[in-house]
Short mmCIF file of C-alpha atoms and ligand atoms in Angstrom, two decimals:
data_model
loop_
_atom_site.label_atom_id
_atom_site.label_comp_id
_atom_site.label_asym_id
_atom_site.label_seq_id
_atom_site.Cartn_x
_atom_site.Cartn_y
_atom_site.Cartn_z
CA MET A 1074 162.00 -73.44 -166.41
CA VAL A 1075 162.88 -75.63 -169.36
CA ALA A 1076 163.69 -74.13 -172.79
CA THR A 1077 164.26 -76.60 -175.62
CA THR A 1078 163.71 -76.76 -179.34
CA ASP A 1079 160.60 -78.92 -179.02
CA ARG A 1080 157.32 -78.76 -177.11
CA LEU A 1081 157.27 -82.52 -176.41
CA ALA A 1082 160.82 -82.43 -175.04
CA SER A 1083 160.16 -79.32 -172.93
CA THR A 1084 157.10 -81.08 -171.52
CA VAL A 1085 159.20 -84.12 -170.57
CA GLY A 1086 161.63 -81.82 -168.75
CA ALA A 1087 158.88 -79.85 -167.00
CA ASP A 1088 157.27 -83.11 -165.80
CA VAL A 1089 160.57 -84.14 -164.23
CA LEU A 1090 160.86 -80.80 -162.39
CA ARG A 1091 157.25 -81.07 -161.24
CA GLU A 1092 158.01 -84.50 -159.78
CA GLY A 1093 160.84 -83.11 -157.69
CA GLY A 1094 163.70 -83.77 -160.09
CA HIS A 1095 166.29 -81.04 -160.44
CA ALA A 1096 167.91 -79.43 -163.46
CA VAL A 1097 170.26 -82.36 -164.20
CA ASP A 1098 167.43 -84.90 -163.99
CA ALA A 1099 165.41 -82.77 -166.40
CA ALA A 1100 168.38 -82.40 -168.76
CA VAL A 1101 168.90 -86.17 -168.89
CA ALA A 1102 165.23 -86.80 -169.66
CA VAL A 1103 165.19 -84.02 -172.24
CA GLY A 1104 168.39 -85.33 -173.85
CA PHE A 1105 166.81 -88.73 -174.46
CA ALA A 1106 163.49 -87.20 -175.55
CA LEU A 1107 165.20 -84.96 -178.10
CA ALA A 1108 166.91 -88.01 -179.60
CA VAL A 1109 163.41 -89.19 -180.49
CA VAL A 1110 161.38 -86.08 -181.35
CA ASN A 1111 164.19 -83.93 -182.77
CA PRO A 1112 166.01 -86.74 -184.63
CA GLU A 1113 167.80 -84.36 -186.99
CA ALA A 1114 169.88 -83.05 -184.10
CA GLY A 1115 168.94 -84.56 -180.74
CA ASN A 1116 170.71 -87.87 -180.52
CA LEU A 1117 172.09 -91.02 -179.02
CA GLY A 1118 174.66 -91.27 -181.83
CA GLY A 1119 176.21 -87.81 -181.43
CA SER A 1120 177.98 -85.85 -178.75
CA GLY A 1121 177.93 -82.64 -176.78
CA TYR A 1122 178.81 -80.57 -173.76
CA LEU A 1123 177.00 -79.71 -170.58
CA LEU A 1124 177.51 -77.14 -167.82
CA VAL A 1125 175.94 -77.82 -164.44
CA ARG A 1126 175.49 -75.29 -161.66
CA THR A 1127 174.55 -76.67 -158.27
CA PRO A 1128 172.23 -74.67 -156.02
CA GLU A 1129 175.34 -73.96 -153.90
CA GLY A 1130 176.91 -72.19 -156.88
CA GLU A 1131 179.54 -74.71 -157.96
CA VAL A 1132 179.82 -75.02 -161.76
CA SER A 1133 181.19 -78.14 -163.51
CA ALA A 1134 181.71 -78.79 -167.21
CA LEU A 1135 181.18 -82.18 -168.83
CA ASP A 1136 182.86 -82.93 -172.17
CA PHE A 1137 181.18 -85.80 -174.00
CA ARG A 1138 182.47 -84.81 -177.42
CA GLY A 1139 182.97 -87.54 -180.02
CA THR A 1140 186.40 -88.97 -180.65
CA ALA A 1141 188.16 -90.29 -183.72
CA PRO A 1142 188.12 -94.08 -183.91
CA ALA A 1143 191.42 -95.83 -183.15
CA ALA A 1144 191.78 -96.72 -186.82
CA ALA A 1145 191.52 -93.08 -188.01
CA GLY A 1146 194.63 -91.09 -188.87
CA PRO A 1147 195.41 -87.63 -190.28
CA GLY A 1148 195.31 -88.85 -193.88
CA LEU A 1149 191.88 -90.47 -193.58
CA PHE A 1150 190.07 -88.19 -195.99
CA LEU A 1151 192.92 -87.25 -198.32
CA ASP A 1152 191.98 -89.80 -200.97
CA ALA A 1153 188.41 -90.42 -199.86
CA PRO A 1154 185.46 -89.60 -202.13
CA ASP A 1155 183.96 -86.11 -201.84
CA HIS A 1156 181.74 -85.64 -198.79
CA ALA A 1157 183.07 -88.83 -197.12
CA SER A 1158 183.58 -86.78 -193.94
CA GLU A 1159 179.92 -85.73 -194.02
CA LEU A 1160 177.89 -88.62 -195.42
CA GLY A 1161 177.93 -92.28 -194.50
CA HIS A 1162 180.15 -94.65 -192.57
CA LEU A 1163 183.54 -92.91 -192.58
CA ALA A 1164 182.04 -89.68 -191.22
CA VAL A 1165 181.09 -91.32 -187.94
CA ALA A 1166 183.00 -90.45 -184.77
CA VAL A 1167 182.70 -92.42 -181.53
CA PRO A 1168 179.42 -91.13 -180.02
CA GLY A 1169 179.57 -89.51 -176.58
CA SER A 1170 175.98 -88.55 -175.76
CA VAL A 1171 174.80 -91.63 -173.87
CA ARG A 1172 177.98 -91.79 -171.77
CA GLY A 1173 177.64 -88.06 -171.09
CA LEU A 1174 174.07 -88.29 -169.86
CA ALA A 1175 174.93 -91.33 -167.73
CA GLU A 1176 177.92 -89.52 -166.24
CA ALA A 1177 175.88 -86.40 -165.43
CA HIS A 1178 173.18 -88.55 -163.81
CA GLY A 1179 175.71 -90.66 -161.91
CA ARG A 1180 177.23 -87.59 -160.29
CA PHE A 1181 174.20 -85.38 -159.78
CA GLY A 1182 171.00 -87.31 -160.48
CA ARG A 1183 168.23 -87.51 -157.91
CA LEU A 1184 165.38 -89.29 -159.71
CA PRO A 1185 166.01 -92.88 -160.86
CA TRP A 1186 167.68 -93.30 -164.26
CA ALA A 1187 164.86 -95.50 -165.58
CA ARG A 1188 162.31 -92.77 -164.79
CA LEU A 1189 164.31 -90.34 -166.95
CA VAL A 1190 164.72 -92.66 -169.96
CA GLU A 1191 161.13 -93.91 -169.95
CA PRO A 1192 159.42 -90.86 -171.55
CA ALA A 1193 161.75 -91.15 -174.55
CA ILE A 1194 160.75 -94.81 -174.94
CA ASP A 1195 157.08 -93.83 -175.01
CA LEU A 1196 157.79 -91.17 -177.61
CA ALA A 1197 159.82 -93.62 -179.71
CA ARG A 1198 156.81 -95.91 -179.92
CA GLY A 1199 155.11 -93.06 -181.76
CA PHE A 1200 154.80 -89.29 -181.60
CA THR A 1201 152.88 -86.76 -183.64
CA VAL A 1202 155.00 -85.07 -186.27
CA GLY A 1203 155.11 -81.28 -186.07
CA GLU A 1204 156.08 -78.58 -188.51
CA ARG A 1205 159.59 -78.27 -187.23
CA LEU A 1206 160.43 -81.87 -188.09
CA VAL A 1207 158.90 -81.57 -191.54
CA ARG A 1208 160.98 -78.47 -192.24
CA SER A 1209 164.15 -80.44 -191.44
CA TYR A 1210 163.69 -82.56 -194.57
CA ALA A 1211 165.64 -80.32 -196.96
CA PRO A 1212 166.16 -81.90 -200.40
CA HIS A 1213 169.79 -82.88 -199.67
CA VAL A 1214 168.66 -84.45 -196.38
CA VAL A 1215 166.05 -86.59 -198.15
CA ALA A 1216 168.62 -87.60 -200.78
CA GLY A 1217 171.10 -88.53 -198.04
CA LEU A 1218 168.58 -90.54 -196.02
CA ARG A 1219 167.51 -92.43 -199.16
CA ARG A 1220 171.04 -93.74 -199.61
CA PHE A 1221 170.69 -95.92 -196.53
CA SER A 1222 167.73 -98.29 -196.39
CA SER A 1223 168.02 -98.50 -192.60
CA SER A 1224 167.49 -94.72 -192.41
CA ALA A 1225 164.84 -94.38 -195.11
CA ALA A 1226 162.74 -97.12 -193.52
CA ILE A 1227 162.37 -94.96 -190.39
CA PHE A 1228 162.51 -91.38 -191.55
CA LEU A 1229 160.85 -91.77 -194.97
CA PRO A 1230 158.04 -94.17 -194.10
CA GLU A 1231 156.47 -95.53 -197.29
CA GLY A 1232 159.16 -93.66 -199.14
CA ARG A 1233 157.96 -90.17 -198.35
CA VAL A 1234 158.52 -87.27 -195.99
CA PRO A 1235 156.06 -87.52 -193.08
CA ALA A 1236 153.35 -84.88 -192.96
CA VAL A 1237 152.37 -82.73 -190.00
CA GLY A 1238 150.00 -84.80 -187.86
CA ASP A 1239 151.42 -88.19 -188.92
CA THR A 1240 152.69 -90.54 -186.23
CA LEU A 1241 156.41 -91.30 -186.50
CA ARG A 1242 157.20 -94.70 -185.00
CA GLN A 1243 160.75 -95.72 -184.12
CA PRO A 1244 160.42 -99.24 -182.65
CA ASP A 1245 164.13 -100.11 -182.95
CA LEU A 1246 165.03 -96.90 -181.14
CA ALA A 1247 162.51 -97.79 -178.43
CA GLU A 1248 164.31 -101.14 -178.01
CA THR A 1249 167.72 -99.45 -177.87
CA LEU A 1250 166.41 -96.97 -175.29
CA GLY A 1251 165.00 -99.91 -173.34
CA ARG A 1252 168.48 -101.45 -173.14
CA ILE A 1253 169.86 -98.08 -171.98
CA ARG A 1254 167.10 -97.83 -169.37
CA ASP A 1255 167.91 -101.29 -168.05
CA ARG A 1256 171.72 -101.37 -168.33
CA GLY A 1257 172.73 -97.68 -168.30
CA ALA A 1258 175.42 -96.61 -170.76
CA ASP A 1259 176.38 -100.27 -171.22
CA GLY A 1260 173.06 -100.69 -173.00
CA PHE A 1261 174.60 -98.60 -175.76
CA TYR A 1262 178.38 -99.10 -175.63
CA ARG A 1263 178.35 -102.87 -175.06
CA GLY A 1264 176.13 -105.79 -175.97
CA GLU A 1265 173.47 -105.79 -178.63
CA THR A 1266 173.48 -102.08 -179.52
CA ALA A 1267 177.27 -102.00 -179.84
CA ASP A 1268 177.24 -105.21 -181.88
CA ARG A 1269 174.79 -103.72 -184.34
CA ILE A 1270 176.70 -100.45 -184.67
CA VAL A 1271 179.93 -102.36 -185.33
CA GLU A 1272 178.18 -104.64 -187.86
CA GLU A 1273 176.88 -101.54 -189.63
CA MET A 1274 180.41 -100.14 -189.77
CA ARG A 1275 181.76 -103.39 -191.24
CA ARG A 1276 179.01 -103.43 -193.87
CA GLY A 1277 179.83 -99.94 -195.09
CA GLY A 1278 183.57 -99.63 -194.57
CA GLY A 1279 183.36 -97.52 -191.39
CA LEU A 1280 186.02 -97.53 -188.69
CA LEU A 1281 184.21 -97.75 -185.33
CA GLY A 1282 185.02 -100.94 -183.45
CA HIS A 1283 183.99 -102.51 -180.17
CA ALA A 1284 187.02 -101.13 -178.34
CA ASP A 1285 186.20 -97.58 -179.50
CA LEU A 1286 182.70 -97.86 -178.06
CA ALA A 1287 183.55 -99.66 -174.83
CA GLY A 1288 186.51 -97.34 -174.20
CA TYR A 1289 184.71 -94.04 -174.67
CA ARG A 1290 184.94 -91.71 -171.64
CA ALA A 1291 183.12 -88.46 -170.85
CA LEU A 1292 185.41 -86.02 -169.03
CA TRP A 1293 184.71 -83.51 -166.25
CA ARG A 1294 186.81 -80.42 -166.85
CA PRO A 1295 187.23 -77.12 -165.01
CA PRO A 1296 184.87 -74.66 -166.73
CA LEU A 1297 186.32 -71.64 -168.48
CA ARG A 1298 185.67 -68.47 -166.48
CA PHE A 1299 186.26 -64.83 -167.37
CA ALA A 1300 184.95 -61.39 -166.51
CA TYR A 1301 182.83 -59.25 -168.79
CA ARG A 1302 181.15 -55.93 -167.88
CA GLY A 1303 181.08 -56.59 -164.17
CA HIS A 1304 179.78 -60.15 -164.55
CA GLU A 1305 181.43 -63.53 -164.59
CA LEU A 1306 180.89 -65.66 -167.68
CA VAL A 1307 181.27 -69.42 -167.29
CA SER A 1308 181.53 -71.42 -170.48
CA MET A 1309 182.83 -74.60 -172.08
CA PRO A 1310 186.58 -75.21 -172.04
CA LEU A 1311 188.47 -77.18 -174.72
CA SER A 1312 187.79 -79.57 -176.43
CA SER A 1313 185.12 -77.07 -177.43
CA SER A 1314 186.46 -73.86 -178.87
CA GLY A 1315 183.36 -72.10 -177.54
CA GLY A 1316 184.54 -70.70 -174.20
CA VAL A 1317 188.04 -69.71 -175.32
CA THR A 1318 186.70 -67.93 -178.41
CA LEU A 1319 184.00 -66.18 -176.38
CA ALA A 1320 186.65 -65.00 -173.90
CA MET A 1321 188.85 -63.65 -176.71
CA MET A 1322 185.92 -61.73 -178.20
CA ALA A 1323 184.89 -60.37 -174.81
CA HIS A 1324 188.40 -59.20 -173.96
CA ILE A 1325 188.88 -57.43 -177.29
CA LEU A 1326 185.47 -55.78 -177.09
CA SER A 1327 185.96 -54.74 -173.46
CA CYS A 1328 188.28 -52.05 -174.87
CA TRP A 1329 185.23 -50.10 -176.07
CA GLU A 1330 182.01 -48.98 -174.35
CA LEU A 1331 179.79 -51.00 -176.65
CA GLY A 1332 176.68 -49.91 -174.78
CA ALA A 1333 177.40 -46.27 -175.63
CA LEU A 1334 177.34 -46.96 -179.37
CA PRO A 1335 174.08 -47.02 -181.34
CA TRP A 1336 173.00 -50.69 -181.38
CA GLN A 1337 173.87 -52.29 -184.74
CA GLY A 1338 175.07 -48.95 -186.08
CA THR A 1339 178.15 -48.90 -188.32
CA GLU A 1340 180.69 -48.49 -185.53
CA HIS A 1341 179.12 -51.25 -183.40
CA VAL A 1342 179.03 -53.81 -186.23
CA HIS A 1343 182.51 -52.80 -187.41
CA LEU A 1344 183.97 -53.42 -183.95
CA LEU A 1345 182.17 -56.76 -183.62
CA ALA A 1346 183.46 -57.90 -187.02
CA GLU A 1347 187.04 -56.83 -186.30
CA ALA A 1348 187.04 -58.54 -182.90
CA TRP A 1349 185.51 -61.73 -184.28
CA ARG A 1350 187.90 -61.81 -187.24
CA ARG A 1351 190.78 -61.95 -184.76
CA ALA A 1352 189.18 -64.35 -182.31
CA TYR A 1353 188.29 -66.83 -185.08
CA ALA A 1354 191.77 -66.52 -186.61
CA ASP A 1355 193.23 -67.78 -183.34
CA ARG A 1356 190.48 -70.32 -182.87
CA ASN A 1357 190.90 -71.87 -186.28
CA GLU A 1358 194.68 -72.05 -186.06
CA ALA A 1359 195.49 -72.86 -182.46
CA LEU A 1360 192.60 -74.62 -180.76
CA ALA A 1361 192.22 -78.39 -180.59
CA ASP A 1362 191.77 -81.27 -178.16
CA PRO A 1363 193.97 -80.31 -175.16
CA ASP A 1364 194.71 -83.97 -174.44
CA HIS A 1365 196.51 -84.24 -177.79
CA VAL A 1366 197.89 -80.78 -178.52
CA VAL A 1367 199.47 -78.08 -176.38
CA VAL A 1368 197.19 -75.05 -176.65
CA PRO A 1369 198.25 -71.70 -175.12
CA VAL A 1370 194.85 -71.22 -173.44
CA ASP A 1371 196.13 -68.96 -170.65
CA THR A 1372 197.68 -66.57 -173.16
CA LEU A 1373 194.69 -66.52 -175.48
CA CYS A 1374 192.30 -65.97 -172.57
CA ALA A 1375 194.33 -63.26 -170.83
CA PRO A 1376 192.58 -59.86 -170.82
CA GLY A 1377 195.91 -58.32 -171.88
CA TYR A 1378 196.01 -60.47 -174.99
CA GLY A 1379 192.61 -59.14 -176.01
CA ALA A 1380 193.74 -55.58 -175.36
CA TRP A 1381 196.82 -56.21 -177.52
CA ARG A 1382 194.69 -57.62 -180.33
CA ALA A 1383 192.36 -54.62 -180.01
CA ARG A 1384 195.20 -52.17 -180.62
CA ALA A 1385 195.48 -53.32 -184.23
CA ILE A 1386 191.83 -52.49 -184.93
CA ALA A 1387 191.39 -49.30 -186.95
CA LEU A 1388 188.12 -47.44 -186.51
CA ASP A 1389 188.15 -45.93 -189.99
CA ARG A 1390 188.69 -49.01 -192.16
CA ALA A 1391 188.13 -52.75 -192.29
CA GLY A 1392 191.01 -55.08 -191.58
CA ARG A 1393 191.78 -57.87 -194.03
CA SER A 1394 191.71 -61.46 -192.84
CA ALA A 1395 194.50 -62.26 -195.30
CA ASP A 1396 196.72 -59.96 -193.23
CA VAL A 1397 195.88 -61.81 -190.04
CA LEU A 1398 196.21 -65.38 -191.31
CA PRO A 1399 196.05 -67.13 -194.69
CA GLY A 1400 192.93 -69.05 -195.64
CA HIS A 1401 190.19 -69.95 -197.99
CA ASP A 1402 186.85 -68.50 -198.97
CA ALA A 1403 183.74 -70.61 -198.79
CA TYR A 1404 180.93 -71.34 -196.46
CA ARG A 1405 177.52 -72.89 -196.27
CA ALA A 1406 175.08 -71.90 -193.59
CA GLU A 1407 173.02 -74.46 -191.76
CA ARG A 1408 171.88 -75.11 -188.20
CA HIS A 1409 171.52 -78.60 -186.90
CA THR A 1410 172.61 -78.85 -183.35
CA THR A 1411 170.28 -78.39 -180.41
CA HIS A 1412 170.55 -76.48 -177.14
CA VAL A 1413 168.69 -76.87 -173.85
CA SER A 1414 168.67 -74.38 -170.97
CA ILE A 1415 167.14 -75.38 -167.63
CA VAL A 1416 166.94 -73.66 -164.24
CA ASP A 1417 165.28 -75.46 -161.33
CA GLY A 1418 163.55 -74.02 -158.29
CA ARG A 1419 166.65 -74.17 -156.09
CA GLY A 1420 168.97 -72.32 -158.47
CA GLY A 1421 170.43 -75.47 -160.00
CA ALA A 1422 170.99 -75.02 -163.72
CA VAL A 1423 172.08 -76.86 -166.82
CA SER A 1424 173.29 -75.45 -170.13
CA PHE A 1425 173.54 -78.32 -172.59
CA THR A 1426 174.38 -78.40 -176.30
CA THR A 1427 174.39 -81.60 -178.29
CA THR A 1428 174.91 -82.43 -181.94
CA LEU A 1429 175.05 -84.99 -184.73
CA ASN A 1430 176.94 -82.21 -186.57
CA THR A 1431 174.73 -81.55 -189.65
CA TRP A 1432 171.05 -82.49 -189.85
CA TYR A 1433 170.61 -86.23 -189.37
CA GLY A 1434 174.42 -86.47 -189.06
CA SER A 1435 175.92 -89.01 -191.45
CA LYS A 1436 172.31 -89.79 -192.50
CA LEU A 1437 173.12 -93.37 -191.49
CA VAL A 1438 171.07 -95.39 -189.02
CA ALA A 1439 172.90 -98.43 -187.69
CA GLU A 1440 170.60 -101.21 -188.90
CA GLY A 1441 168.37 -102.57 -186.16
CA THR A 1442 169.15 -99.86 -183.58
CA GLY A 1443 167.14 -96.85 -184.76
CA VAL A 1444 170.23 -94.82 -183.89
CA LEU A 1445 171.30 -92.09 -186.30
CA LEU A 1446 175.07 -91.80 -186.32
CA ASN A 1447 176.90 -88.46 -186.36
CA ASN A 1448 179.16 -86.96 -189.04
CA GLU A 1449 181.46 -85.18 -186.62
CA MET A 1450 184.65 -86.32 -188.35
CA ASP A 1451 184.02 -83.28 -190.60
CA ASP A 1452 184.78 -81.01 -187.62
CA PHE A 1453 188.43 -82.11 -187.80
CA THR A 1454 190.86 -80.48 -190.22
CA THR A 1455 190.45 -83.12 -192.91
CA ARG A 1456 192.62 -81.38 -195.54
CA SER A 1457 194.97 -78.38 -195.18
CA GLY A 1458 193.40 -75.10 -196.25
CA VAL A 1459 190.09 -76.69 -197.21
CA PRO A 1460 187.01 -75.28 -195.46
CA ASN A 1461 184.75 -77.67 -193.58
CA HIS A 1462 180.96 -77.77 -193.82
CA PHE A 1463 180.75 -74.47 -191.96
CA GLY A 1464 183.40 -72.75 -194.07
CA LEU A 1465 185.91 -72.89 -191.21
CA VAL A 1466 189.50 -73.16 -192.38
CA GLN A 1467 191.20 -74.91 -189.48
CA GLY A 1468 194.83 -75.65 -188.70
CA GLU A 1469 197.22 -78.53 -188.12
CA ALA A 1470 196.42 -78.64 -184.40
CA ASN A 1471 192.97 -80.03 -185.23
CA ARG A 1472 194.18 -82.87 -187.48
CA ILE A 1473 192.72 -86.36 -186.96
CA ALA A 1474 194.44 -88.69 -184.48
CA PRO A 1475 193.15 -91.89 -182.87
CA GLY A 1476 191.02 -91.13 -179.81
CA LYS A 1477 191.27 -87.37 -180.33
CA ARG A 1478 188.25 -85.08 -179.93
CA MET A 1479 187.49 -82.92 -182.95
CA LEU A 1480 187.29 -79.18 -182.25
CA SER A 1481 183.77 -77.91 -181.65
CA ALA A 1482 182.02 -74.55 -181.60
CA MET A 1483 179.38 -75.61 -179.08
CA THR A 1484 179.19 -72.95 -176.36
CA PRO A 1485 176.87 -73.76 -173.46
CA THR A 1486 177.30 -70.73 -171.20
CA MET A 1487 176.10 -69.18 -167.95
CA VAL A 1488 176.31 -65.56 -166.79
CA LEU A 1489 176.80 -65.01 -163.07
CA GLY A 1490 176.46 -61.81 -161.07
CA GLY A 1491 179.52 -59.76 -160.28
CA GLY A 1492 179.37 -59.86 -156.44
CA SER A 1493 182.69 -60.71 -154.80
CA SER A 1494 181.52 -62.55 -151.67
CA GLY A 1495 179.56 -65.79 -151.46
CA PRO A 1496 178.51 -67.79 -154.48
CA ARG A 1497 177.85 -65.62 -157.48
CA GLU A 1498 174.16 -65.59 -158.26
CA LEU A 1499 172.92 -67.05 -161.52
CA ARG A 1500 171.74 -64.49 -164.07
CA LEU A 1501 171.46 -66.24 -167.43
CA VAL A 1502 171.75 -69.68 -169.02
CA VAL A 1503 172.24 -69.61 -172.78
CA GLY A 1504 173.38 -71.55 -175.84
CA THR A 1505 172.54 -72.25 -179.47
CA PRO A 1506 173.28 -74.41 -182.49
CA GLY A 1507 174.67 -72.84 -185.66
CA GLY A 1508 178.08 -74.39 -186.32
CA SER A 1509 180.65 -71.66 -186.74
CA THR A 1510 178.07 -68.96 -185.83
CA ILE A 1511 177.52 -70.37 -182.34
CA MET A 1512 180.08 -68.19 -180.57
CA THR A 1513 179.03 -64.91 -182.20
CA THR A 1514 175.38 -65.70 -181.51
CA VAL A 1515 176.02 -66.45 -177.83
CA PHE A 1516 178.14 -63.31 -177.58
CA GLN A 1517 175.45 -61.13 -179.18
CA VAL A 1518 172.71 -62.38 -176.86
CA ILE A 1519 174.89 -61.75 -173.79
CA SER A 1520 176.12 -58.38 -175.06
CA ASN A 1521 172.60 -57.30 -176.01
CA VAL A 1522 171.61 -57.88 -172.39
CA LEU A 1523 174.74 -56.70 -170.53
CA ASP A 1524 175.96 -53.88 -172.80
CA HIS A 1525 172.74 -52.60 -174.31
CA GLY A 1526 170.21 -53.34 -171.56
CA ILE A 1527 167.90 -55.16 -174.00
CA ASP A 1528 165.44 -57.58 -172.35
CA LEU A 1529 166.10 -61.26 -172.98
CA ALA A 1530 163.26 -61.98 -175.43
CA ALA A 1531 164.27 -59.06 -177.64
CA ALA A 1532 167.97 -59.89 -177.22
CA VAL A 1533 167.31 -63.37 -178.63
CA ALA A 1534 164.96 -62.21 -181.39
CA ALA A 1535 167.23 -59.37 -182.55
CA PRO A 1536 168.86 -59.84 -185.98
CA ARG A 1537 172.42 -61.14 -185.86
CA VAL A 1538 175.65 -60.44 -187.67
CA HIS A 1539 178.66 -62.75 -188.00
CA HIS A 1540 182.33 -62.80 -188.99
CA GLN A 1541 184.61 -65.85 -188.70
CA HIS A 1542 187.92 -64.59 -190.10
CA LEU A 1543 187.52 -66.59 -193.32
CA PRO A 1544 185.63 -66.09 -195.52
CA ASP A 1545 186.52 -62.41 -194.99
CA ARG A 1546 183.03 -60.98 -194.83
CA ILE A 1547 180.33 -59.80 -192.47
CA ARG A 1548 177.25 -61.98 -192.74
CA VAL A 1549 173.91 -60.41 -191.85
CA GLU A 1550 170.60 -62.11 -191.21
CA PRO A 1551 167.86 -61.25 -193.73
CA GLY A 1552 166.91 -57.59 -193.36
CA GLY A 1553 169.18 -57.40 -190.33
CA LEU A 1554 171.02 -54.13 -190.86
CA ALA A 1555 169.82 -50.72 -191.96
CA THR A 1556 170.71 -49.91 -195.58
CA GLU A 1557 172.86 -46.95 -194.53
CA VAL A 1558 174.81 -49.11 -192.09
CA VAL A 1559 175.54 -51.67 -194.83
CA ARG A 1560 176.63 -48.81 -197.11
CA ASP A 1561 178.90 -47.32 -194.44
CA LEU A 1562 180.43 -50.70 -193.55
CA ARG A 1563 181.22 -51.22 -197.24
CA ALA A 1564 182.78 -47.76 -197.33
CA LEU A 1565 185.08 -48.90 -194.49
CA GLY A 1566 186.16 -51.80 -196.71
CA HIS A 1567 184.00 -54.65 -195.38
CA GLU A 1568 182.34 -57.13 -197.65
CA VAL A 1569 178.79 -57.41 -196.32
CA VAL A 1570 176.57 -60.31 -197.36
CA GLU A 1571 172.96 -60.79 -196.39
CA ASP A 1572 172.16 -64.48 -195.85
CA ALA A 1573 169.01 -65.98 -197.35
CA GLU A 1574 167.99 -67.45 -194.00
CA PRO A 1575 168.40 -66.56 -190.35
CA TRP A 1576 170.66 -68.71 -188.20
CA GLY A 1577 170.85 -70.02 -184.65
CA ASP A 1578 168.17 -71.40 -182.35
CA VAL A 1579 168.89 -69.92 -178.94
CA GLN A 1580 167.35 -71.41 -175.81
CA ALA A 1581 167.84 -69.20 -172.76
CA VAL A 1582 166.62 -68.78 -169.20
CA CYS A 1583 167.31 -65.67 -167.11
CA VAL A 1584 166.83 -65.05 -163.43
CA ARG A 1585 165.18 -61.65 -163.08
CA ALA A 1586 166.02 -59.17 -160.34
CA ASP A 1587 162.95 -60.30 -158.33
CA GLY A 1588 164.08 -63.94 -158.54
CA THR A 1589 161.46 -65.06 -161.07
CA LEU A 1590 162.58 -67.01 -164.13
CA GLU A 1591 162.08 -66.00 -167.74
CA GLY A 1592 162.47 -68.68 -170.43
CA VAL A 1593 163.00 -67.68 -174.04
CA ALA A 1594 162.98 -70.00 -177.05
CA ASP A 1595 164.29 -68.49 -180.26
CA PRO A 1596 161.36 -67.39 -182.44
CA ARG A 1597 163.38 -68.37 -185.53
CA ARG A 1598 162.56 -72.07 -185.32
CA GLY A 1599 159.72 -72.52 -182.87
CA GLY A 1600 161.26 -73.92 -179.70
CA VAL A 1601 159.27 -73.81 -176.47
CA ALA A 1602 160.03 -72.69 -172.92
CA ILE A 1603 157.83 -74.17 -170.19
CA GLY A 1604 157.74 -72.94 -166.59
CA VAL A 1605 156.65 -75.10 -163.70
O1 DON B 1202 180.62 -79.01 -182.86
C1 DON B 1202 180.50 -78.20 -183.77
O2 DON B 1202 181.09 -77.15 -183.84
C2 DON B 1202 179.52 -78.52 -184.87
N1 DON B 1202 179.45 -79.95 -185.05
C3 DON B 1202 178.21 -77.93 -184.51
C4 DON B 1202 177.22 -78.14 -185.61
C5 DON B 1202 176.04 -77.29 -185.47
O3 DON B 1202 175.88 -76.41 -184.66
C6 DON B 1202 175.05 -77.57 -186.50
N2 DON B 1202 173.99 -76.69 -186.38
N3 DON B 1202 173.91 -75.74 -187.04
#
């Protein structure tokens, strides 16, 4: 079963499974295909994280997050023009995606590498534009792409947004993918592709150099594991904040029988908001690249720490984020990452989230490569007390340093059964884009299933709520909460704001009690799950 954001990409993955490839083979092929057909988020020029479960039950975590170029320091954006961390050359971090896919294939792959890259090359020669792609061209995206002729030439052919049914051709990207097919990751990090990326950086005052590209490493790390409601959750460790934050939420919320409360009633939403306020406060302040900063992960992830945090939660009134930690009030909601969940016929599984950061990343294509470059530098703390694109007010720990990975919210996760002997059986593979909302979205899907007994499709479709410490407010998807619940939450002292648009784009696969697989693509944006 392959659940991705795009029918063409899901088809590429399903074909690989049908040919005898396993979940990792399918993930590699899907990763390259998404870079072509989902160019606003799928990528060669971005980064991500991937969890792999082998049929024997061993889970590994691969960190291929971007890094700051060697020439970048903590003061990089202090005197830079507005939006320099989001748009154009300075926003670009060292991309990790190609190295990550090569590393995953090198360790686990069964089908030949070239076989897995080839479908993306075909798609890059031309694919039929669908509605989802057209919807990604928000006005600020079009304005951003127009600033770079190398980007506009590809994504605004003849100067306009492609229409549904048009063929989008990316010949330079096809060439770049051809070099990757023939030379592996070296086809990207060395030679012609690297030369062109570095030339592009020189042209526009960017910092990436040859040594940054050639020196980039993807890292295998022990996955983060914790118990929740009789199950074991396995998620992404630092440098993503995803797993640690999810564990903090789960431990705080384990202090109540969530399943006994009316679903999305006042008490349920109040407890979620109070738990998330605290988990995000710690996340924003303490978490960062563990290879650069000492992070007290064991303390933060201890069940006792969650219980201690829970004791400060009052049931009859809202807390105030200002009393937990100081901060700032601003956010903008968008969703431009992409998640893939795959389970193969032998119980192998992949949970894989990848990003350019915001839609089309820095909006900059390195001339002659077809490769859109990320704007992940904005995920660092660029200025003290100033919220990033997702409204997150982050701390000193996440300041820029050469070679350091910027903190991420990406949370590829698996839920395993609670049995104590033998390998724990796989129950659920899940993840989503959504910037700062990623962790609360993943938590809600898992909690809807484990606490409230809601079936997976409904658990994914259900309206979501969110709190991230600062800004100090509960966000609700359009029409998400009953009027009386909003009224009662306000009476408790919460600010409650209904967003104009829904968020997240969950891709999930569950293993049902009878062993069959159920794939669910979030109805919010039109992803597709295909079973083989
Ligand atoms: O790594 C992060 O936390 C962000 N760059 C993720 C961005 C994202 O999910 C955008 N989609 N909404």
